[in-house]
Backbone as CSV, one residue per row, in Angstrom:
resi,resn,N_x,N_y,N_z,CA_x,CA_y,CA_z,C_x,C_y,C_z
1,UNK,125.885,-107.568,-66.219,124.951,-108.594,-65.761,124.662,-109.507,-67.188
2,UNK,124.812,-110.532,-67.240,124.411,-111.175,-68.432,122.926,-111.549,-68.764
3,UNK,122.549,-111.862,-69.926,121.191,-112.263,-70.372,120.744,-113.373,-69.317
4,UNK,121.858,-114.391,-69.336,121.286,-115.500,-68.477,120.950,-115.249,-66.984
5,UNK,122.015,-114.324,-66.258,121.757,-113.848,-65.016,120.382,-113.030,-64.847
6,UNK,120.046,-112.272,-65.842,118.783,-111.553,-65.905,117.568,-112.361,-65.850
7,UNK,117.641,-113.482,-66.579,116.644,-114.447,-66.788,116.455,-115.460,-65.570
8,UNK,117.540,-115.670,-64.813,117.516,-116.251,-63.533,116.823,-115.262,-62.496
9,UNK,117.335,-114.223,-62.444,116.508,-113.301,-61.641,115.190,-113.164,-61.746
10,UNK,114.745,-113.016,-62.987,113.265,-112.812,-63.136,112.359,-114.068,-63.013
11,UNK,112.996,-115.316,-63.272,112.607,-116.506,-62.669,112.499,-116.804,-61.303
12,UNK,113.338,-116.274,-60.557,113.619,-116.434,-59.090,112.481,-115.530,-58.533
13,UNK,112.141,-114.341,-58.949,111.171,-113.375,-58.509,109.904,-113.970,-58.877
14,UNK,109.581,-114.547,-59.897,108.366,-115.263,-60.207,108.139,-116.505,-59.356
15,UNK,109.229,-117.247,-59.246,109.116,-118.416,-58.204,108.641,-117.970,-56.921
16,UNK,109.235,-116.863,-56.360,108.718,-116.349,-54.920,107.514,-116.002,-54.866
17,UNK,107.096,-115.230,-55.806,105.642,-114.781,-55.751,104.663,-115.785,-55.972
18,UNK,105.018,-116.772,-56.909,104.148,-118.002,-57.003,103.786,-118.846,-55.811
19,UNK,104.979,-118.834,-55.209,104.772,-119.491,-53.611,103.874,-118.816,-52.889
20,UNK,104.029,-117.609,-52.919,102.995,-116.905,-51.855,101.543,-116.985,-52.513
21,UNK,101.268,-116.506,-53.766,100.005,-116.779,-54.462,99.334,-118.091,-53.985
22,UNK,100.061,-119.120,-54.350,99.534,-120.503,-53.918,99.293,-120.901,-52.590
23,UNK,99.968,-120.038,-51.650,99.810,-120.096,-50.241,98.571,-119.322,-49.813
24,UNK,98.224,-118.236,-50.522,97.119,-117.446,-50.304,95.963,-118.110,-50.774
25,UNK,96.083,-118.868,-51.906,94.895,-119.779,-52.387,94.739,-121.160,-51.702
26,UNK,95.618,-121.328,-50.818,95.665,-122.606,-50.001,95.763,-123.574,-50.886
27,UNK,96.545,-123.677,-51.975,96.795,-124.738,-52.955,98.014,-125.335,-52.694
28,UNK,98.151,-126.135,-51.592,99.369,-126.520,-51.067,100.145,-127.506,-51.954
29,UNK,99.319,-128.500,-52.503,99.792,-129.464,-53.444,100.650,-128.807,-54.434
30,UNK,100.173,-127.750,-55.098,100.792,-126.894,-56.300,102.110,-126.251,-55.683
31,UNK,101.791,-125.601,-54.569,102.691,-124.894,-53.859,104.126,-125.640,-53.648
32,UNK,103.848,-126.759,-52.987,105.104,-127.674,-52.634,105.917,-128.301,-53.923
33,UNK,105.181,-128.120,-55.008,106.028,-128.601,-56.279,106.965,-127.403,-56.803
34,UNK,107.009,-126.242,-55.785,107.767,-125.326,-56.267,109.021,-125.169,-55.496
35,UNK,109.033,-126.286,-54.550,110.164,-126.654,-53.735,111.001,-127.938,-54.380
36,UNK,112.349,-128.199,-54.017,112.867,-129.483,-54.414,112.199,-130.679,-53.772
37,UNK,112.436,-131.932,-54.208,111.788,-132.946,-53.846,112.124,-133.194,-52.095
38,UNK,113.387,-132.802,-51.795,113.729,-133.050,-50.344,113.892,-131.776,-49.551
39,UNK,113.208,-130.517,-49.937,113.487,-129.405,-49.473,113.404,-129.299,-48.089
40,UNK,113.965,-128.340,-47.394,113.659,-128.011,-45.846,113.164,-126.591,-45.814
41,UNK,112.171,-126.639,-44.868,111.421,-125.389,-44.596,111.604,-125.404,-42.830
42,UNK,112.195,-124.249,-42.526,112.436,-124.074,-41.076,111.841,-122.652,-40.998
43,UNK,110.974,-122.462,-39.757,110.349,-121.299,-39.233,110.957,-120.901,-37.887
44,UNK,111.502,-119.789,-37.602,112.126,-119.119,-36.323,111.132,-118.105,-36.015
45,UNK,111.070,-118.079,-34.690,110.359,-116.972,-34.024,111.154,-116.509,-32.652
46,UNK,111.507,-115.322,-32.459,112.384,-114.897,-31.623,113.746,-115.829,-31.517
47,UNK,114.155,-116.063,-32.649,115.556,-116.862,-32.628,115.143,-118.266,-32.512
48,UNK,114.226,-118.771,-32.105,113.910,-120.270,-31.950,113.252,-120.831,-33.014
49,UNK,113.454,-122.091,-33.178,112.975,-122.917,-34.364,111.583,-123.359,-33.659
50,UNK,110.580,-123.068,-34.478,109.160,-123.396,-34.072,108.635,-124.237,-35.093
51,UNK,109.260,-124.581,-36.226,108.914,-125.716,-37.144,109.812,-125.865,-38.224
52,UNK,110.092,-127.356,-38.275,111.118,-127.684,-39.260,110.564,-128.917,-40.074
53,UNK,110.622,-128.692,-41.287,109.836,-129.682,-42.269,110.958,-130.197,-43.205
54,UNK,110.793,-131.389,-43.785,111.558,-131.807,-44.836,110.806,-132.480,-45.809
55,UNK,110.746,-132.216,-47.023,110.165,-132.861,-48.159,108.711,-132.389,-48.488
56,UNK,108.376,-132.454,-49.602,107.071,-131.865,-50.072,105.823,-132.471,-49.494
57,UNK,105.874,-133.639,-49.150,104.694,-134.176,-48.537,104.501,-133.678,-47.051
58,UNK,105.509,-133.624,-46.334,105.464,-133.197,-44.993,105.191,-131.633,-44.905
59,UNK,105.683,-130.718,-46.005,105.373,-129.637,-45.860,104.020,-129.250,-46.366
60,UNK,103.314,-129.923,-47.302,101.932,-129.748,-47.801,101.051,-129.958,-46.418
61,UNK,101.267,-130.996,-45.793,100.387,-131.390,-44.603,100.538,-130.281,-43.555
62,UNK,101.664,-129.948,-43.228,101.913,-128.716,-42.189,101.279,-127.468,-42.682
63,UNK,101.542,-127.101,-43.943,100.823,-125.652,-44.467,99.474,-125.697,-44.375
64,UNK,98.990,-126.753,-44.746,97.416,-126.954,-44.737,96.917,-127.019,-43.275
65,UNK,97.519,-127.804,-42.508,97.006,-127.659,-40.871,97.080,-126.487,-40.500
66,UNK,98.312,-125.571,-40.565,98.387,-124.491,-39.858,97.351,-123.342,-40.489
67,UNK,97.108,-123.440,-41.837,96.220,-122.160,-42.259,94.914,-122.560,-42.608
68,UNK,94.520,-123.795,-42.149,93.192,-124.269,-42.267,91.956,-123.245,-41.594
69,UNK,92.520,-122.853,-40.398,91.673,-121.877,-39.530,91.794,-120.432,-39.947
70,UNK,92.261,-120.100,-41.011,92.240,-118.675,-41.492,91.475,-118.616,-42.805
71,UNK,90.384,-117.673,-42.793,89.785,-117.463,-44.121,90.361,-116.771,-45.011
72,UNK,91.484,-115.969,-44.645,92.132,-115.093,-45.478,93.666,-115.131,-45.185
73,UNK,94.410,-115.604,-46.181,95.909,-115.492,-46.085,96.498,-114.649,-47.275
74,UNK,97.196,-113.832,-46.856,97.696,-112.933,-47.911,99.176,-112.434,-47.622
75,UNK,99.949,-112.796,-48.492,101.676,-112.505,-48.382,101.789,-111.242,-49.521
76,UNK,102.354,-110.319,-49.025,102.892,-109.311,-49.636,104.434,-109.239,-49.926
77,UNK,105.173,-109.905,-50.936,106.409,-109.715,-50.868,107.139,-108.528,-51.419
78,UNK,108.209,-108.122,-50.445,108.792,-106.639,-50.814,110.202,-106.898,-51.471
79,UNK,111.200,-106.380,-50.661,112.505,-106.477,-51.092,113.046,-107.897,-51.390
80,UNK,113.886,-107.946,-52.406,114.527,-109.406,-52.705,115.989,-109.004,-53.142
81,UNK,116.647,-109.687,-52.427,118.265,-109.632,-52.881,118.712,-111.074,-53.337
82,UNK,119.354,-111.010,-54.434,119.698,-112.562,-54.729,121.377,-112.514,-55.225
83,UNK,121.815,-113.790,-54.959,123.144,-114.122,-55.400,123.096,-115.419,-56.275
84,UNK,123.491,-115.454,-57.456,123.392,-116.382,-58.421,124.774,-116.965,-58.775
85,UNK,125.024,-118.369,-58.525,126.412,-118.958,-59.010,125.984,-120.296,-59.765
86,UNK,125.895,-120.120,-61.081,125.464,-121.091,-61.964,124.075,-121.738,-61.469
87,UNK,123.855,-123.039,-61.319,122.520,-123.654,-61.023,122.136,-123.643,-59.556
88,UNK,122.791,-122.602,-58.713,122.639,-122.503,-57.478,122.462,-120.936,-57.082
89,UNK,121.714,-120.605,-56.301,121.359,-119.158,-55.802,121.005,-119.158,-54.430
90,UNK,121.092,-117.955,-53.912,120.605,-117.769,-52.371,119.888,-116.422,-52.546
91,UNK,118.963,-116.315,-51.653,118.263,-114.964,-51.554,117.762,-114.573,-50.215
92,UNK,117.272,-113.329,-50.098,116.787,-112.813,-49.094,115.408,-112.091,-49.588
93,UNK,114.187,-112.641,-48.797,112.981,-111.858,-49.138,112.413,-111.374,-48.016
94,UNK,111.724,-109.959,-48.183,110.989,-109.491,-47.021,109.505,-109.661,-47.242
95,UNK,108.829,-110.085,-46.285,107.322,-110.284,-46.584,106.523,-110.060,-45.415
96,UNK,105.445,-109.590,-45.849,104.351,-109.014,-44.845,103.189,-110.057,-45.119
97,UNK,102.831,-110.786,-44.042,101.738,-111.762,-44.020,100.693,-111.400,-43.227
98,UNK,99.520,-111.441,-43.641,98.222,-111.128,-43.072,97.127,-112.312,-43.104
99,UNK,97.065,-112.849,-41.878,96.155,-113.869,-41.495,94.861,-113.626,-40.882
100,UNK,93.671,-113.924,-41.441,92.454,-113.464,-40.749,91.544,-114.743,-40.552
101,UNK,90.955,-114.755,-39.263,90.345,-116.058,-38.932,89.761,-115.824,-37.633
102,UNK,88.834,-116.761,-37.170,88.135,-116.774,-36.027,88.793,-117.311,-34.970
103,UNK,88.900,-116.465,-33.651,89.813,-117.098,-32.478,88.786,-116.766,-31.320
104,UNK,88.595,-117.527,-30.699,87.698,-117.412,-29.462,86.516,-116.617,-29.535
105,UNK,85.777,-116.915,-30.781,84.440,-116.343,-31.162,84.679,-114.972,-31.894
106,UNK,85.970,-114.556,-32.015,85.952,-113.075,-32.595,87.121,-113.324,-33.782
107,UNK,86.624,-112.441,-34.929,87.366,-112.251,-36.209,88.684,-111.488,-35.640
108,UNK,89.694,-112.249,-35.967,91.001,-111.488,-35.645,91.918,-111.479,-36.821
109,UNK,92.670,-110.411,-36.979,93.735,-110.098,-37.801,95.120,-110.255,-37.402
110,UNK,95.885,-111.319,-37.847,97.294,-111.237,-37.473,98.196,-110.837,-38.571
111,UNK,99.098,-109.781,-38.363,99.980,-109.491,-39.323,101.503,-109.902,-38.821
112,UNK,102.258,-110.548,-39.707,103.652,-110.961,-39.498,104.684,-110.284,-40.389
113,UNK,105.652,-109.860,-39.824,106.720,-109.484,-40.552,107.778,-110.619,-40.697
114,UNK,107.911,-111.010,-41.824,108.942,-112.046,-42.160,110.050,-111.883,-43.023
115,UNK,111.100,-112.404,-42.694,112.526,-112.448,-43.629,112.584,-113.807,-44.076
116,UNK,112.679,-114.029,-45.391,112.930,-115.580,-45.817,114.412,-115.564,-46.192
117,UNK,115.172,-116.529,-45.888,116.496,-116.736,-46.406,116.586,-117.953,-47.270
118,UNK,116.638,-118.031,-48.419,116.357,-119.002,-49.370,117.755,-119.695,-50.051
119,UNK,117.781,-120.862,-50.196,118.673,-121.492,-51.296,117.766,-122.056,-52.312
120,UNK,118.289,-121.748,-53.533,117.509,-122.210,-54.865,118.451,-123.236,-55.601
121,UNK,117.775,-123.934,-56.359,118.615,-124.858,-57.212,117.864,-124.797,-58.545
122,UNK,118.549,-124.941,-59.713,118.224,-124.835,-61.162,118.416,-126.305,-61.463
123,UNK,117.316,-127.088,-61.707,117.458,-128.499,-62.367,116.058,-128.743,-63.055
124,UNK,116.266,-129.731,-63.955,115.119,-130.008,-64.861,114.387,-128.830,-65.482
125,UNK,115.297,-127.792,-65.975,114.820,-126.616,-66.654,113.907,-125.581,-65.818
126,UNK,114.274,-125.660,-64.400,113.434,-124.661,-63.413,113.946,-124.499,-62.208
127,UNK,113.857,-123.359,-61.712,114.409,-123.014,-60.296,113.331,-123.587,-59.470
128,UNK,113.905,-124.174,-58.358,112.999,-124.574,-57.143,113.746,-123.988,-55.763
129,UNK,112.944,-124.066,-54.831,113.615,-123.765,-53.442,113.918,-125.035,-52.722
130,UNK,115.306,-125.031,-52.434,115.866,-126.171,-51.716,115.976,-126.110,-50.321
131,UNK,116.021,-124.907,-49.819,115.819,-124.482,-48.365,115.350,-123.084,-48.100
132,UNK,114.316,-123.216,-47.299,113.892,-121.901,-46.760,113.719,-121.776,-45.412
133,UNK,114.396,-120.631,-44.902,114.282,-120.341,-43.364,113.643,-119.152,-43.121
134,UNK,112.558,-119.349,-42.464,111.668,-118.032,-42.336,111.796,-117.605,-41.009
135,UNK,112.157,-116.227,-40.861,112.398,-115.566,-39.552,111.158,-114.728,-39.478
136,UNK,110.323,-115.070,-38.453,109.180,-114.328,-38.001,109.648,-113.291,-37.184
137,UNK,109.882,-111.957,-37.700,110.379,-110.778,-36.728,109.596,-110.213,-35.843
138,UNK,108.414,-109.976,-36.117,107.394,-109.508,-35.244,106.016,-109.860,-35.683
139,UNK,105.116,-109.418,-34.749,103.669,-109.897,-34.934,102.729,-109.078,-34.430
140,UNK,101.609,-108.837,-34.891,100.528,-107.779,-34.294,99.097,-108.464,-34.492
141,UNK,98.524,-108.662,-33.468,97.242,-109.299,-33.636,96.082,-108.162,-32.987
142,UNK,95.089,-108.095,-33.821,93.942,-107.162,-33.451,92.772,-107.709,-33.882
143,UNK,91.628,-107.403,-33.328,90.323,-107.619,-33.722,89.870,-107.179,-35.168
144,UNK,89.326,-107.843,-35.821,89.125,-107.275,-37.110,87.733,-107.096,-37.514
145,UNK,87.301,-105.883,-37.969,85.898,-105.547,-38.161,85.503,-105.309,-39.525
C-alpha cells in the first residue's frame, strides 16, 4: 500500500464520519457540501427505493424535512471497506442509526441497521461522495423512557 493510498483511506474515513456527524447536528447545508455537486442519494428498504435525490439542494431539503421531527439523531459508523482507483473510489459502510422523537404523543426510539454503498470522486483537492445507496436492512421501534 502506497502513502497516497493510505492518505486516501484516511480522508475517505474522515469524509464518512463527517457526513454522519453533520447529519447528527442537523447541519444539512454543510453536510451536502461533502457530496459532489450533482450527487445521487438513494435509500432502499426491503429492496425497494423509498427515496431518490439528485444534487445538493434536493438532498439538503429532504434530509431536513425527514429529520425535523427527531430531537436526537445519532449515527454510529462501523465496518468500512474501500477500493481506490486513482481519483475514484468505491466503498461499503455499515451504520447503526438511532432516531428519537415524539410519535402519537409518545417518545419513541427507532434504530436502523443500514449499509451504504458509495462512489467517491477526488476533485478540487478533496474527496466527495458522488453516489450513495443506503440499504436500510432492518428497523426496530420502541417507546423510549
